[in-house]
Structure formats: C-alpha cells, structure tokens
Short mmCIF file of C-alpha atoms in Angstrom, two decimals:
data_model
loop_
_atom_site.label_atom_id
_atom_site.label_comp_id
_atom_site.label_asym_id
_atom_site.label_seq_id
_atom_site.Cartn_x
_atom_site.Cartn_y
_atom_site.Cartn_z
CA MET A 1 -42.43 18.31 6.86
CA PRO A 2 -44.04 15.84 4.41
CA ALA A 3 -42.39 15.53 1.00
CA SER A 4 -45.50 16.94 -0.66
CA ASP A 5 -45.18 20.06 1.49
CA SER A 6 -41.44 20.53 1.06
CA SER A 7 -41.85 20.63 -2.72
CA ARG A 8 -43.88 23.81 -2.27
CA TYR A 9 -41.10 25.52 -0.30
CA PRO A 10 -37.95 25.88 -2.46
CA ARG A 11 -36.41 28.28 0.06
CA PHE A 12 -36.59 25.53 2.70
CA ARG A 13 -34.92 23.05 0.35
CA ARG A 14 -32.09 25.48 -0.43
CA HIS A 15 -31.54 26.08 3.27
CA ARG A 16 -31.33 22.33 3.98
CA ARG A 17 -28.83 21.79 1.15
CA SER A 18 -26.63 24.66 2.32
CA ARG A 19 -26.20 22.97 5.70
CA MET A 20 -25.16 19.60 4.29
CA THR A 21 -21.57 18.69 5.20
CA THR A 22 -18.91 16.45 3.66
CA PRO A 23 -16.15 14.44 5.36
CA TYR A 24 -13.71 17.14 4.31
CA ASP A 25 -15.32 20.35 5.55
CA ARG A 26 -13.67 20.54 8.97
CA HIS A 27 -10.16 20.10 7.60
CA LEU A 28 -10.75 22.38 4.63
CA ALA A 29 -11.42 25.11 7.17
CA LEU A 30 -8.79 23.99 9.69
CA TRP A 31 -5.95 24.02 7.17
CA ASN A 32 -7.28 26.77 4.89
CA LEU A 33 -7.64 24.50 1.87
CA SER A 34 -9.60 24.80 -1.36
CA ALA A 35 -10.97 21.80 -3.24
CA ASP A 36 -9.12 21.08 -6.48
CA GLY A 37 -10.80 17.99 -7.90
CA ALA A 38 -13.37 15.28 -7.39
CA PRO A 39 -13.40 13.35 -4.10
CA ILE A 40 -12.04 9.80 -4.01
CA HIS A 41 -13.48 7.13 -1.74
CA THR A 42 -11.68 3.87 -0.96
CA HIS A 43 -12.60 1.04 1.40
CA SER A 44 -10.64 2.73 4.18
CA SER A 45 -10.29 6.45 3.43
CA ASP A 46 -11.84 9.57 1.94
CA LEU A 47 -9.51 11.66 -0.21
CA LEU A 48 -9.84 15.07 -1.83
CA PRO A 49 -7.42 16.88 -4.16
CA VAL A 50 -6.88 20.36 -2.72
CA ARG A 51 -4.73 23.48 -3.00
CA HIS A 52 -2.63 24.44 0.00
CA GLU A 53 -0.71 27.71 -0.03
CA GLY A 54 -0.85 27.68 -3.82
CA ARG A 55 0.48 24.16 -4.26
CA PRO A 56 -1.35 20.91 -5.05
CA ALA A 57 -1.98 18.62 -2.11
CA MET A 58 -4.15 15.67 -1.12
CA LEU A 59 -6.39 15.64 1.92
CA LYS A 60 -6.68 12.09 3.26
CA ILE A 61 -9.11 11.21 6.03
CA ALA A 62 -8.74 7.61 7.19
CA ARG A 63 -11.85 5.82 8.41
CA GLU A 64 -10.33 2.54 9.63
CA ALA A 65 -8.14 2.27 12.72
CA GLU A 66 -5.31 0.52 10.88
CA GLU A 67 -5.28 3.12 8.11
CA LYS A 68 -5.06 5.93 10.65
CA ARG A 69 -1.71 4.59 11.84
CA GLY A 70 -0.10 5.10 8.42
CA GLY A 71 0.84 8.61 9.44
CA LEU A 72 3.48 7.19 11.79
CA LEU A 73 5.80 6.26 8.95
CA MET A 74 4.81 9.08 6.61
CA ASN A 75 5.99 11.56 9.23
CA TRP A 76 9.11 9.52 10.02
CA TRP A 77 10.17 9.34 6.35
CA ASP A 78 9.79 13.14 6.23
CA GLY A 79 9.37 13.27 2.46
CA ASP A 80 12.45 11.15 1.69
CA GLY A 81 11.06 8.56 -0.72
CA ALA A 82 7.49 9.21 0.37
CA ALA A 83 4.94 11.98 -0.03
CA ARG A 84 5.61 14.96 2.20
CA VAL A 85 3.26 15.50 5.13
CA TYR A 86 2.12 19.11 5.25
CA ALA A 87 -0.25 18.67 8.19
CA ASP A 88 -1.41 15.89 10.54
CA ASP A 89 -4.28 16.25 12.99
CA GLY A 90 -3.16 13.21 14.99
CA GLU A 91 -6.55 11.56 14.51
CA GLY A 92 -6.16 10.02 11.05
CA ALA A 93 -6.35 13.07 8.78
CA LEU A 94 -3.27 13.96 6.74
CA LEU A 95 -2.51 16.72 4.28
CA LEU A 96 -0.07 15.20 1.82
CA GLU A 97 2.02 16.20 -1.13
CA ARG A 98 0.08 15.39 -4.31
CA ALA A 99 1.97 13.53 -7.04
CA CYS A 100 1.17 15.23 -10.35
CA GLY A 101 3.65 13.57 -12.71
CA PRO A 102 2.41 11.90 -15.91
CA ARG A 103 3.91 8.44 -15.47
CA SER A 104 2.05 5.44 -14.05
CA LEU A 105 3.62 2.17 -12.93
CA VAL A 106 0.32 0.41 -13.61
CA GLN A 107 0.35 1.53 -17.23
CA MET A 108 4.04 0.74 -17.60
CA ALA A 109 3.50 -2.82 -16.35
CA ARG A 110 0.54 -3.34 -18.66
CA ASN A 111 2.17 -1.84 -21.73
CA GLY A 112 5.42 -3.67 -22.24
CA GLN A 113 7.53 -1.97 -19.55
CA ASP A 114 7.03 -4.42 -16.70
CA GLU A 115 10.74 -4.83 -16.00
CA GLU A 116 11.22 -1.07 -15.85
CA ALA A 117 8.24 -0.74 -13.49
CA THR A 118 9.74 -3.44 -11.27
CA ARG A 119 13.08 -1.62 -11.19
CA VAL A 120 11.32 1.60 -10.18
CA LEU A 121 9.52 -0.24 -7.37
CA CYS A 122 12.77 -1.78 -6.16
CA GLY A 123 14.37 1.66 -6.08
CA ALA A 124 11.42 3.09 -4.17
CA ILE A 125 11.55 0.30 -1.59
CA ALA A 126 15.31 0.65 -1.14
CA ARG A 127 14.91 4.38 -0.54
CA LEU A 128 12.30 3.77 2.17
CA HIS A 129 14.49 1.14 3.81
CA ALA A 130 17.58 3.38 3.89
CA PRO A 131 19.03 4.18 7.34
CA ARG A 132 17.67 7.32 9.05
CA PRO A 133 19.28 9.49 11.72
CA GLN A 134 16.28 9.22 14.01
CA PRO A 135 14.99 5.97 15.57
CA PRO A 136 11.82 4.37 14.13
CA PRO A 137 8.55 5.58 15.60
CA ASP A 138 6.86 3.70 18.42
CA GLY A 139 3.77 1.67 17.62
CA LEU A 140 5.04 -0.44 14.72
CA ALA A 141 3.85 -4.06 14.63
CA GLY A 142 6.26 -6.94 14.29
CA LEU A 143 5.87 -9.32 11.36
CA ARG A 144 4.87 -12.21 13.60
CA GLU A 145 1.87 -10.17 14.72
CA TRP A 146 1.21 -9.17 11.10
CA PHE A 147 1.10 -12.84 10.05
CA ALA A 148 -1.50 -13.78 12.68
CA ASP A 149 -4.18 -14.76 10.14
CA LEU A 150 -2.03 -17.21 8.18
CA PRO A 151 -1.78 -20.00 10.81
CA VAL A 152 -5.54 -19.78 11.33
CA TYR A 153 -6.28 -20.43 7.67
CA ALA A 154 -3.42 -22.90 7.35
CA ALA A 155 -5.13 -24.96 10.07
CA SER A 156 -8.61 -24.69 8.57
CA HIS A 157 -7.69 -25.09 4.88
CA GLY A 158 -4.47 -27.09 5.01
CA GLY A 159 -2.77 -27.83 1.70
CA VAL A 160 -0.74 -25.02 0.19
CA LEU A 161 -1.56 -22.60 3.01
CA ARG A 162 -0.02 -25.02 5.48
CA ARG A 163 3.14 -25.04 3.38
CA CYS A 164 3.07 -21.23 3.28
CA TRP A 165 2.88 -21.09 7.07
CA GLU A 166 5.77 -23.53 7.43
CA VAL A 167 7.89 -21.32 5.18
CA ALA A 168 6.76 -18.19 7.02
CA GLN A 169 7.73 -19.68 10.39
CA GLU A 170 11.23 -20.37 9.14
CA LEU A 171 11.59 -16.73 8.09
CA LEU A 172 10.02 -15.28 11.22
CA ASP A 173 12.26 -17.41 13.45
CA ASP A 174 15.40 -16.06 11.75
CA PRO A 175 14.84 -12.40 10.78
CA ARG A 176 17.53 -10.58 8.83
CA GLU A 177 18.03 -6.90 8.03
CA VAL A 178 15.07 -5.68 10.05
CA VAL A 179 13.76 -2.23 9.04
CA PRO A 180 10.52 -0.26 9.17
CA LEU A 181 8.49 -1.62 6.25
CA HIS A 182 6.01 0.04 3.95
CA GLY A 183 3.82 -3.04 4.31
CA ASP A 184 1.71 -2.53 1.18
CA ILE A 185 4.03 -1.46 -1.62
CA HIS A 186 2.65 -1.99 -5.12
CA HIS A 187 2.16 -0.27 -8.46
CA GLU A 188 -0.58 2.09 -7.23
CA ASN A 189 1.22 3.11 -4.05
CA VAL A 190 4.31 4.51 -5.76
CA LEU A 191 3.49 7.65 -7.75
CA ASP A 192 5.28 9.99 -10.13
CA ALA A 193 5.84 13.35 -8.42
CA GLY A 194 7.64 14.95 -11.35
CA PRO A 195 11.29 15.42 -12.36
CA GLN A 196 12.47 17.05 -9.13
CA ARG A 197 10.87 14.67 -6.63
CA GLY A 198 10.77 11.49 -8.69
CA TRP A 199 8.77 8.48 -7.50
CA ILE A 200 7.21 8.74 -4.03
CA ALA A 201 5.38 6.21 -1.88
CA ILE A 202 2.01 6.63 -0.20
CA ASP A 203 -0.29 4.61 2.08
CA PRO A 204 2.10 2.64 4.29
CA LYS A 205 1.01 0.28 7.03
CA ARG A 206 2.80 0.15 10.43
CA VAL A 207 5.12 -2.83 10.20
CA MET A 208 8.68 -3.61 11.26
CA GLY A 209 10.51 -6.65 9.93
CA GLU A 210 12.87 -8.18 7.41
CA ARG A 211 13.15 -6.04 4.30
CA GLY A 212 12.40 -8.93 1.92
CA PHE A 213 8.77 -8.78 3.01
CA ASP A 214 8.18 -5.54 1.11
CA TYR A 215 9.48 -6.95 -2.19
CA ALA A 216 7.21 -10.00 -1.99
CA ASN A 217 4.15 -7.83 -2.61
CA LEU A 218 5.29 -6.93 -6.13
CA PHE A 219 4.47 -10.29 -7.68
CA THR A 220 0.65 -10.16 -7.99
CA ASP A 221 0.19 -6.57 -9.12
CA PRO A 222 -1.11 -4.53 -10.80
CA ASP A 223 -3.55 -7.34 -11.73
CA GLY A 224 -3.60 -11.08 -12.26
CA GLU A 225 -3.39 -10.91 -16.05
CA THR A 226 -0.22 -8.84 -15.96
CA ALA A 227 1.40 -10.65 -13.05
CA LEU A 228 0.75 -14.06 -14.61
CA ALA A 229 1.69 -13.16 -18.19
CA PRO A 230 4.24 -15.65 -19.57
CA GLY A 231 7.69 -14.96 -18.21
CA ASN A 232 6.72 -12.05 -15.96
CA PHE A 233 7.18 -13.91 -12.68
CA GLU A 234 10.65 -15.10 -13.65
CA ARG A 235 11.71 -11.67 -14.94
CA ARG A 236 10.41 -9.89 -11.85
CA LEU A 237 12.21 -12.37 -9.61
CA ALA A 238 15.48 -11.75 -11.45
CA VAL A 239 15.08 -7.96 -11.25
CA VAL A 240 14.22 -8.01 -7.55
CA CYS A 241 17.06 -10.34 -6.58
CA GLU A 242 19.55 -8.23 -8.54
CA HIS A 243 18.42 -4.78 -7.44
CA ALA A 244 17.48 -5.64 -3.86
CA ARG A 245 20.51 -7.91 -3.44
CA ILE A 246 18.43 -10.60 -1.84
CA GLU A 247 19.47 -14.22 -2.19
CA ARG A 248 17.15 -16.03 -4.61
CA ARG A 249 16.02 -18.75 -2.21
CA ARG A 250 15.26 -16.21 0.50
CA MET A 251 13.21 -14.10 -1.91
CA LEU A 252 11.21 -17.12 -3.05
CA GLN A 253 10.48 -17.95 0.58
CA TRP A 254 9.19 -14.42 1.19
CA ILE A 255 6.96 -14.64 -1.87
CA VAL A 256 5.45 -17.91 -0.62
CA ALA A 257 4.97 -16.55 2.90
CA PHE A 258 3.55 -13.17 1.93
CA GLN A 259 1.24 -14.46 -0.78
CA GLY A 260 -0.01 -17.08 1.66
CA LEU A 261 -0.85 -14.29 4.09
CA SER A 262 -2.52 -12.31 1.31
CA ALA A 263 -4.55 -15.39 0.37
CA ALA A 264 -5.67 -15.76 3.99
CA TRP A 265 -6.83 -12.14 3.99
CA PHE A 266 -8.83 -12.69 0.81
CA LEU A 267 -10.43 -15.80 2.27
CA SER A 268 -11.37 -13.87 5.40
CA ASP A 269 -13.28 -11.49 3.10
CA ALA A 270 -14.98 -14.44 1.34
CA GLU A 271 -13.01 -13.78 -1.86
CA GLN A 272 -11.07 -16.27 -3.94
CA PRO A 273 -7.31 -15.61 -3.99
CA ASP A 274 -6.75 -17.15 -7.42
CA LYS A 275 -3.77 -15.05 -8.49
CA GLU A 276 -2.14 -15.42 -5.08
CA PHE A 277 -2.38 -19.21 -5.29
CA ALA A 278 -1.02 -19.10 -8.84
CA ILE A 279 2.02 -17.07 -7.75
CA ILE A 280 2.54 -19.32 -4.73
CA GLY A 281 2.60 -22.30 -7.09
CA LYS A 282 5.23 -20.66 -9.29
CA ALA A 283 7.35 -19.71 -6.29
CA LEU A 284 7.14 -23.19 -4.76
CA ASN A 285 8.13 -24.79 -8.05
CA GLU A 286 11.20 -22.57 -8.19
CA LEU A 287 11.95 -23.07 -4.51
CA ASP A 288 11.88 -26.84 -4.84
CA ARG A 289 14.56 -26.55 -7.55
CA VAL A 290 16.90 -24.34 -5.54
#
C-alpha cells in the first residue's frame, strides 16, 4: 500500500503496529515476565529489566557467539559471587538476578574512593576464584588461545607490543594457580546487589588460566582519566598485590601482557589504545626496576 494510501487508513496502521515484535517478546512469554524498565542495547546483547515471580530480574539476550557462552560460568558459579541465573534457554538468553543496590564502583573510583573500589574488585575476583565442589564446565578456552591476537599485532606493529608478547609468552609457558576466570572483570561488571547479597559479578567470558590475568584488567578502568590520575596506578598495584597475594613482579607482568592483548583488540577495531599503552608504559617502568 503506498504511503499516501496508508495515511487514510488508521485502522491498518494500528494493526501493523500491534504485530511489531521486540527481541524480548518470546522470552517474556516463555518465562512469564513483565517489563520493568527501558531496554538496554550493547554491542553484543539486548537487555531488559523485568519482574519475575514478583522479584526484579534482568533478561539478557546475547547476539554474539562469544557472549552466548557466558552462561557457562554464570551457571557454574550458581549465584556465589555472581548474579543468580533464574532461567537459561541454552541458546544465549539468560534470566538473571538484577542488582538494585545504590552503590557504583564507577562513581566510587571517580569520586575519591578509588582504593576502596579496587579492594571491592579484588574481593569479588577472589570470591569467583574460590574452589568449588563441582569441576569447571566444559568449553572454557585456555589463555594461550585467548591471547591469539597479540602475536599477530606484535609482528605487524613491533615495539611495545613485541615486548608485551615476550612477557606474555613467559607467563603462558609457566602457568600458576589455574582457575576458571571471569575474563572481563571491571568496574561496570561488578554490581551492588544490596546488603544481603553484596557485590556480584556479571558478563563473564569463557576462560581458564592463571588467576593473575583477572586482576590485570583493573588498571585501565573505569576510564583513562581516572586510571591515569597521578598515583592511581601505584596505589592500585599495591592494593591488588596485598589483597590478591600476588608477587609484585608477577602482577606487573600480567598487566603488561593483558594490556598488550587489550591494545591488540582495539587496533583490530581500528581504535587507538592510548590508555592501554600508557598503563603498559607505567608497568614496564616498574618492572624494569624490580
């Protein structure tokens, strides 16, 4: 029907609108959910705050293959240190506990409580790394596989990325304290779930490797300005080494290796990894003095 004709038929327009669907409709019906807020769209997922059996929850529908695998660890953690999984369709849709507490690690880091935010993150990581009675799920990638992009960009760009890959190889050749890793822990992936539940993690990857890897992600977040503020790198390093009980040299190596990998990922997306290179420089300066 031409646009000029459809404007004369409001009943037709209403009928067309009523049949429009959203990414959430199937699971709203499947799990008997009601929408409880505005939808959220990220580069890899569609999310919707919902109510489930009278309690707040979050419907997450992953669009990317890698993101769909995050349910492996969320189910394995079973709500211990991470958001509870209320339902999982096995195809990338999860119904998760919704964190409704008032505190934000991003705001803490930006407003004079960076050390406290770092301590919270260290506690959250340690809780996820704690031993479990059941074996880890199948399908987790090893860190050597996870680092596949770094040697490619080390070869093409040389310089500091080559140094990062050299450091990474030393770590990957001699893994210690191997555990299932979150893989993307940072200030926006640990949320306040209130006084009873405390801080809970969301959005893991599917990685297995040395536990120091997870702590190395804390040094460029929540943004470059905060991460690179005078003294923040040194204070974060001290907090992490103390609370995670990781030897200082080893932690500096993981920072260099991980931030090199992160820089390679940014370059693959045609973005400039300025803050990653800045943190690598700080870590290398410290490492050369150890």
